[in-house]
mmCIF file of C-alpha atoms and ligand atoms in Angstrom:
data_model
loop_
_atom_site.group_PDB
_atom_site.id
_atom_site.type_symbol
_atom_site.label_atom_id
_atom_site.label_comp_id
_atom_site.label_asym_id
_atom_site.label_seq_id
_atom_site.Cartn_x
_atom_site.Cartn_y
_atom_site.Cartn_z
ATOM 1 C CA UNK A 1 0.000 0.000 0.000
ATOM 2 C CA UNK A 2 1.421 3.276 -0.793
ATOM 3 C CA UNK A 3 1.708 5.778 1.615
ATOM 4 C CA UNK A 4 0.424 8.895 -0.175
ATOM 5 C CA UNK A 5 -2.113 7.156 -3.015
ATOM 6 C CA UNK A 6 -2.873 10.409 -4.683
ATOM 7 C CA UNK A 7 0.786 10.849 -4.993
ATOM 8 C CA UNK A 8 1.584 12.306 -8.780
ATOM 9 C CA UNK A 9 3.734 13.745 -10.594
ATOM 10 C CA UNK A 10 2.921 17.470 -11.475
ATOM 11 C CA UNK A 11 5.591 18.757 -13.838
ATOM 12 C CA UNK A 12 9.531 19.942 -13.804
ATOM 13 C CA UNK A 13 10.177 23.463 -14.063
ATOM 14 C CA UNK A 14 13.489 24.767 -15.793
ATOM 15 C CA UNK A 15 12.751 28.668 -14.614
ATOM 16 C CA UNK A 16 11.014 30.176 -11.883
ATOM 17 C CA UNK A 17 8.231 31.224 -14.128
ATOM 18 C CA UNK A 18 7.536 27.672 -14.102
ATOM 19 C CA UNK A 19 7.042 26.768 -10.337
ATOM 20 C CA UNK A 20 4.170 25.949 -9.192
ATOM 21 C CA UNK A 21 1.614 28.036 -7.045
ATOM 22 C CA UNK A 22 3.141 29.558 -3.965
ATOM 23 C CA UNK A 23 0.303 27.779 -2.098
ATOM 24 C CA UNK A 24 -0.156 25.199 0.617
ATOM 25 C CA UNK A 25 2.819 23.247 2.124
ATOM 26 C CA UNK A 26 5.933 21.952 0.039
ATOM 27 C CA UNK A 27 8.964 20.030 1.186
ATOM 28 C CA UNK A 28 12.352 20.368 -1.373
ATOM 29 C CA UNK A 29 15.026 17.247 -1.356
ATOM 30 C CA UNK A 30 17.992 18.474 -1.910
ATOM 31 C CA UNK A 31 21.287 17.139 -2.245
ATOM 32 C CA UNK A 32 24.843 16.238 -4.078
ATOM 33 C CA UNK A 33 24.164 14.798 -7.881
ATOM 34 C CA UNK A 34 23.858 11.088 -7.254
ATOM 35 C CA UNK A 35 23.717 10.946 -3.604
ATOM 36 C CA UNK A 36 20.280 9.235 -4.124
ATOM 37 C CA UNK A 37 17.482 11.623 -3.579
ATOM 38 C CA UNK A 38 15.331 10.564 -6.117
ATOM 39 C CA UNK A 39 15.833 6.789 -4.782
ATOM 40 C CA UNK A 40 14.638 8.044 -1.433
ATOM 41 C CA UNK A 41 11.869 10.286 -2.209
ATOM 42 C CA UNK A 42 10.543 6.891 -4.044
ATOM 43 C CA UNK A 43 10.738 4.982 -0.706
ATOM 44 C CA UNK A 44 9.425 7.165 1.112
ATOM 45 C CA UNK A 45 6.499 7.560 -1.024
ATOM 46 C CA UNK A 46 6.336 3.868 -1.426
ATOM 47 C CA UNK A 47 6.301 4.154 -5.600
ATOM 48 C CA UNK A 48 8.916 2.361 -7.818
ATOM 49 C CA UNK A 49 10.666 5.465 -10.321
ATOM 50 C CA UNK A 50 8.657 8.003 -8.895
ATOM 51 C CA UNK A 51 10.828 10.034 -9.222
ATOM 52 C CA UNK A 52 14.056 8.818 -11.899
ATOM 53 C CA UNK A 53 16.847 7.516 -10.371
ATOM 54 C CA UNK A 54 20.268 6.793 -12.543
ATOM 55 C CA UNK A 55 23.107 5.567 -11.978
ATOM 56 C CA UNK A 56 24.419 8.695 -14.590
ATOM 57 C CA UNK A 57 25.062 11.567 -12.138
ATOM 58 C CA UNK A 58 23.237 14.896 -12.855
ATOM 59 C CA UNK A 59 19.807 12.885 -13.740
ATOM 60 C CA UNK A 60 17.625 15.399 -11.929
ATOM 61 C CA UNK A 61 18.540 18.771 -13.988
ATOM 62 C CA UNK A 62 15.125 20.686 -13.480
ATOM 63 C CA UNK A 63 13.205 21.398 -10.318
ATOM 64 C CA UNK A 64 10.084 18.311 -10.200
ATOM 65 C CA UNK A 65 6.594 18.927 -8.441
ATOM 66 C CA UNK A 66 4.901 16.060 -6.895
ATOM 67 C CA UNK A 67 1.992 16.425 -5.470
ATOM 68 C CA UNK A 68 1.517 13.849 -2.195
ATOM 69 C CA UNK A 69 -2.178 14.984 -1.710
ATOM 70 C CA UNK A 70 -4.718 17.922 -1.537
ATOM 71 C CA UNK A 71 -2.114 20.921 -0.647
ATOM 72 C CA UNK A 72 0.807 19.223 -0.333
ATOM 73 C CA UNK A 73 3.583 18.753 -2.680
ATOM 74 C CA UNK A 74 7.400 17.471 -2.565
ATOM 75 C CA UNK A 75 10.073 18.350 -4.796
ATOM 76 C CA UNK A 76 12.830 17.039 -6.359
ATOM 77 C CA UNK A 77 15.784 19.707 -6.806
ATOM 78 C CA UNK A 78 18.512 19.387 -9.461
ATOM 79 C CA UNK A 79 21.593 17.331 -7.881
ATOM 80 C CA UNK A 80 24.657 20.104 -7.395
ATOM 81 C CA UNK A 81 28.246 19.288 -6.863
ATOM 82 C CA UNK A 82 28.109 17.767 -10.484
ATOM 83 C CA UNK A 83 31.775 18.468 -12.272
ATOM 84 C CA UNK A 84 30.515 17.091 -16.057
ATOM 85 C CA UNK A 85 28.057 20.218 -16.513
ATOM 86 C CA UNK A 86 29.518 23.759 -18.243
ATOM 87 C CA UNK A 87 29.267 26.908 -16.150
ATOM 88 C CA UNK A 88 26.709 28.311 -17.935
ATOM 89 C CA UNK A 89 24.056 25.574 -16.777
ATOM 90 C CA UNK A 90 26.096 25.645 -13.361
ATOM 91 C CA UNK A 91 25.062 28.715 -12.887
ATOM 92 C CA UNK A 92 21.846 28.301 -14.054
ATOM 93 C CA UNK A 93 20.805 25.520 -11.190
ATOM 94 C CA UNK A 94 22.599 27.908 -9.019
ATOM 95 C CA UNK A 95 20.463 30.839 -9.648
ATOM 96 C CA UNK A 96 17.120 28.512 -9.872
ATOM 97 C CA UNK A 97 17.783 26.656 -6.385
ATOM 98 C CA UNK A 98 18.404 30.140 -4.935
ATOM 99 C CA UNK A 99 15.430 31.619 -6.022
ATOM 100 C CA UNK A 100 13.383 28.591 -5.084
ATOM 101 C CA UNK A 101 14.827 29.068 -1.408
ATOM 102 C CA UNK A 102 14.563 32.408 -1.457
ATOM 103 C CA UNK A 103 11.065 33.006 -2.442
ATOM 104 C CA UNK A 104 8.879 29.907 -1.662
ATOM 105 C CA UNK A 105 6.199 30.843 1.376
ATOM 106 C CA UNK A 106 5.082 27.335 1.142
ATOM 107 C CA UNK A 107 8.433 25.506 1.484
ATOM 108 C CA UNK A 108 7.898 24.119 5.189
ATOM 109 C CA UNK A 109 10.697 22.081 5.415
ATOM 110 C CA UNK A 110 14.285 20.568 3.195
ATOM 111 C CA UNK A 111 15.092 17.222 3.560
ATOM 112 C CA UNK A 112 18.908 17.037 2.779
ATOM 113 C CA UNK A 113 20.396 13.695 1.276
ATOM 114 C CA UNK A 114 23.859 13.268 2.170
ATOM 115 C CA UNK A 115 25.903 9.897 0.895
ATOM 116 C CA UNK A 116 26.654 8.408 4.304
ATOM 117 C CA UNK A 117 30.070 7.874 2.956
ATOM 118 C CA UNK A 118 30.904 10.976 1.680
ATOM 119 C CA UNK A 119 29.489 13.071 5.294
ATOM 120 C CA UNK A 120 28.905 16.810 4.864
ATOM 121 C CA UNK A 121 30.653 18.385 1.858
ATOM 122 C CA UNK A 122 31.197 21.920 1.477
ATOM 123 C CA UNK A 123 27.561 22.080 -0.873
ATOM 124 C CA UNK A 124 25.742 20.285 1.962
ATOM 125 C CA UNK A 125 26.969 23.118 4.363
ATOM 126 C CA UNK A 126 25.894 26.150 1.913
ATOM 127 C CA UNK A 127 22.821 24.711 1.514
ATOM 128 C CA UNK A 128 22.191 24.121 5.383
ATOM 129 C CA UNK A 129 23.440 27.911 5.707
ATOM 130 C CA UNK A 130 20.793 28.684 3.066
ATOM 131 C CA UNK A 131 17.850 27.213 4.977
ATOM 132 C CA UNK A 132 19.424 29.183 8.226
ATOM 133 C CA UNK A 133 19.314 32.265 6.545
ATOM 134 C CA UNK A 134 15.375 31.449 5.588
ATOM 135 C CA UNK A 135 14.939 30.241 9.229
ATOM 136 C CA UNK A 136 13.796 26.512 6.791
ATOM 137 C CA UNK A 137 14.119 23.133 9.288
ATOM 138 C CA UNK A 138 16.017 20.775 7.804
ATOM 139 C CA UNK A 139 16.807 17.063 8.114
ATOM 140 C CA UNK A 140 19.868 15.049 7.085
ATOM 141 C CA UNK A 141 19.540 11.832 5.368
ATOM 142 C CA UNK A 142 22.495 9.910 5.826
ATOM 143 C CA UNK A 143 21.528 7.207 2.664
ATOM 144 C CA UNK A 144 23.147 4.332 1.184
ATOM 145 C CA UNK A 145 23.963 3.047 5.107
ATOM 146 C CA UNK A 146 23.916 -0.433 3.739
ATOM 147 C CA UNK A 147 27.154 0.682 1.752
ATOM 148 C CA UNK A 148 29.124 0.653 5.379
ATOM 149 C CA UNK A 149 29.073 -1.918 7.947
ATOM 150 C CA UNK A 150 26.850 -1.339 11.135
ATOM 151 C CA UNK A 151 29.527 0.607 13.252
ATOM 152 C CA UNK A 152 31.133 2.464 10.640
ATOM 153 C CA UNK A 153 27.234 3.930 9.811
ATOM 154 C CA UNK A 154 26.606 4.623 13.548
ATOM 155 C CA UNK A 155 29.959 6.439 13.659
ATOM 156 C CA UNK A 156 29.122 8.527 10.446
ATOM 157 C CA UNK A 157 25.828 9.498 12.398
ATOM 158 C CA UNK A 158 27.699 10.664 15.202
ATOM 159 C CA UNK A 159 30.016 13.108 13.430
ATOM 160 C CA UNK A 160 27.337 14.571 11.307
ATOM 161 C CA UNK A 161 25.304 15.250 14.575
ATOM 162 C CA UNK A 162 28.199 16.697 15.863
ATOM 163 C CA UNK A 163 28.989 19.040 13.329
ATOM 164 C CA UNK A 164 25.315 19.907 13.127
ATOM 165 C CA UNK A 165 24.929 20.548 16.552
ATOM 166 C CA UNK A 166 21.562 21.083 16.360
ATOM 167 C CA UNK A 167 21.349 23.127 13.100
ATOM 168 C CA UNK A 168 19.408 19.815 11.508
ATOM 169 C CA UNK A 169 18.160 16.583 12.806
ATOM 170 C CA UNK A 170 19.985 13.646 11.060
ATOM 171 C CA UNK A 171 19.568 9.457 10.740
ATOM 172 C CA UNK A 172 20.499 6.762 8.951
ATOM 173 C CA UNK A 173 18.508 5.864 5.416
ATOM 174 C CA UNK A 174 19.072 3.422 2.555
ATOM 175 C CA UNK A 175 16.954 3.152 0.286
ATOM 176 C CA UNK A 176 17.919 -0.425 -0.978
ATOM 177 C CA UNK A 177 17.254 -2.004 2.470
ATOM 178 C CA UNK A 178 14.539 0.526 3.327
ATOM 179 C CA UNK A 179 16.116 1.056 6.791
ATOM 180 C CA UNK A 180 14.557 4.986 7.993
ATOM 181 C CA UNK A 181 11.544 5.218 5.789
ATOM 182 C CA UNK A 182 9.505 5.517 9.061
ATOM 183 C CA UNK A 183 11.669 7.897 10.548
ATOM 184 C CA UNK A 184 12.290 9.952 7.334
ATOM 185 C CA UNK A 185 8.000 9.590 6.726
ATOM 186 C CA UNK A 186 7.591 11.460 10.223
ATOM 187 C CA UNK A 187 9.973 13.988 9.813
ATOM 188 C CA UNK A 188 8.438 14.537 6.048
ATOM 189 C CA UNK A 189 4.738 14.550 8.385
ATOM 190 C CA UNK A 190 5.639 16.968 10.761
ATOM 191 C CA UNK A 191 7.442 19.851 7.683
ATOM 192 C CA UNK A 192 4.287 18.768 5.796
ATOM 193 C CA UNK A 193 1.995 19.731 8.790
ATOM 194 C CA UNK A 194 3.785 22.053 11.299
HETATM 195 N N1 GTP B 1 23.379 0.853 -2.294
HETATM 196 C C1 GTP B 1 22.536 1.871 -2.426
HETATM 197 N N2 GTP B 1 22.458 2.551 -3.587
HETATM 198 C C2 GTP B 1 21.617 3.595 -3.678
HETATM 199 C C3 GTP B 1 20.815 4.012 -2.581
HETATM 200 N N3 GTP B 1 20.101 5.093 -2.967
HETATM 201 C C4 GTP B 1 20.445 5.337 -4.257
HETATM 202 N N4 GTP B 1 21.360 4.444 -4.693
HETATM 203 C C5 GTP B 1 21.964 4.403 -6.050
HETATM 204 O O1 GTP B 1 22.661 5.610 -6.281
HETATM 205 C C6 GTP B 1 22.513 6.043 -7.644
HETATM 206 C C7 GTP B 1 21.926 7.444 -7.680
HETATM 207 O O2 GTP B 1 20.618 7.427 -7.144
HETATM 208 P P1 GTP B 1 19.543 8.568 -7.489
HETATM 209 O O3 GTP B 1 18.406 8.339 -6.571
HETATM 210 O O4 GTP B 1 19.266 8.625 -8.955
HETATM 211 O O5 GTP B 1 20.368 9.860 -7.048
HETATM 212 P P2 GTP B 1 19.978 11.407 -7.203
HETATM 213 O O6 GTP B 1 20.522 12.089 -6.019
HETATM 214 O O7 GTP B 1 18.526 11.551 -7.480
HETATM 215 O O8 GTP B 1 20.851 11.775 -8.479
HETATM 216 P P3 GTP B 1 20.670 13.042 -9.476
HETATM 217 O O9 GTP B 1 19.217 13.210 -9.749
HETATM 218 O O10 GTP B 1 21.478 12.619 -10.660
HETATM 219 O O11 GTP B 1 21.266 14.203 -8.769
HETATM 220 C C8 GTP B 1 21.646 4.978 -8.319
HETATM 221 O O12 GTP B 1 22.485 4.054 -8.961
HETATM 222 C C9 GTP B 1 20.911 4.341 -7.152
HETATM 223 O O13 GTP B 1 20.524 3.012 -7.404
HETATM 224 C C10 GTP B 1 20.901 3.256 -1.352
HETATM 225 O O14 GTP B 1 20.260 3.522 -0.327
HETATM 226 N N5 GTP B 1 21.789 2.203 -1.340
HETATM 227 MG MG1 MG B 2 17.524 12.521 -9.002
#
């Protein structure tokens, strides 16, 4: 059974013109190219390619609008960190993440997917910074925990929550074991609903 059954895909938006109504509540997954956020939006809706996964980095390039039920929505946002892409369309996520962030009364919440073996890179923290400076909660997924052994992912967990220190609320996902999807369901609840 899925979890949201009115869950659909609304459309992807290459410019701002493009977004969707500024109403109701919105959650944005955000993350490095690859790290696996449209893998984990999927499980956490309970749908198989929901959203596209690849194993080509840079699959997500435009922002996607799904909508999980009457006034609520969760997007996917174009991967960043990815070195195959010119500068011009570099700059060009750049600008359209920024002015998602920036202008989006309806965003209640980022979900941040973070390769559990890769921990914080310097993206992850300018995007946490970003949701600071919009006063956004945000939540770490640590993903792809079955990739480490049980006390190498419970150490990873530690140091992010350490560096966090509070900024974020963090666990452990993978969405090939589907270890977190309850966790990572509440956390979308509560963004979805606070
Ligand atoms: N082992 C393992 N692999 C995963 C997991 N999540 C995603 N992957 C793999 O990682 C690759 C990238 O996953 P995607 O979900 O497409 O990543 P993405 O962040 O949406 O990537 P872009 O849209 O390109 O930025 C795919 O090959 C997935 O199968 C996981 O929990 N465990
Ligand atoms: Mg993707």
């Amino acid at each position: 059974m899925s979890q949201y059954p009115d869950a659909k895909f609304i459309l992807s938006a290459n410019a701002p013109q493009q977004f969707l109504p500024d109403d109701g509540r919105e959650v944005a997954v955000a993350g490095r190219s690859n790290a696996g956020k449209s893998s984990a939006i999927n499980v956490i809706v309970n749908r198989r390619q929901f959203a596209r996964t690849s194993k080509t980095p840079g699959r997500t390039q435009l922002v996607n609008f799904f909508s999980l039920g009457e006034d609520t929505r969760l997007v996917d946002l174009p991967g960043y960190g990815y070195s195959r892409v010119s500068d011009k369309r570099r700059q060009h996520w750049g600008s359209l993440l920024q002015t998602y962030f920036e202008d989006r009364s309806c965003l209640s919440g980022l979900i941040l997917v973070v390769d559990v073996r890769r921990l914080l890179t310097d993206f992850d923290r300018q995007m946490l910074r970003l949701t600071q400076s919009v006063k956004l909660s945000a939540h770490v997924l640590l993903t792809k925990a079955d990739k480490l052994k049980r006390g190498q992912a419970s150490s990873a967990l530690l140091q992010v929550q350490k560096e966090l220190n509070g900024q974020a609320s963090v666990q452990l996902f993978s969405a090939l074991k589907r270890q977190g999807v309850d966790e990572a369901r509440e956390v979308l609840e509560k963004f979805l609903s606070g």
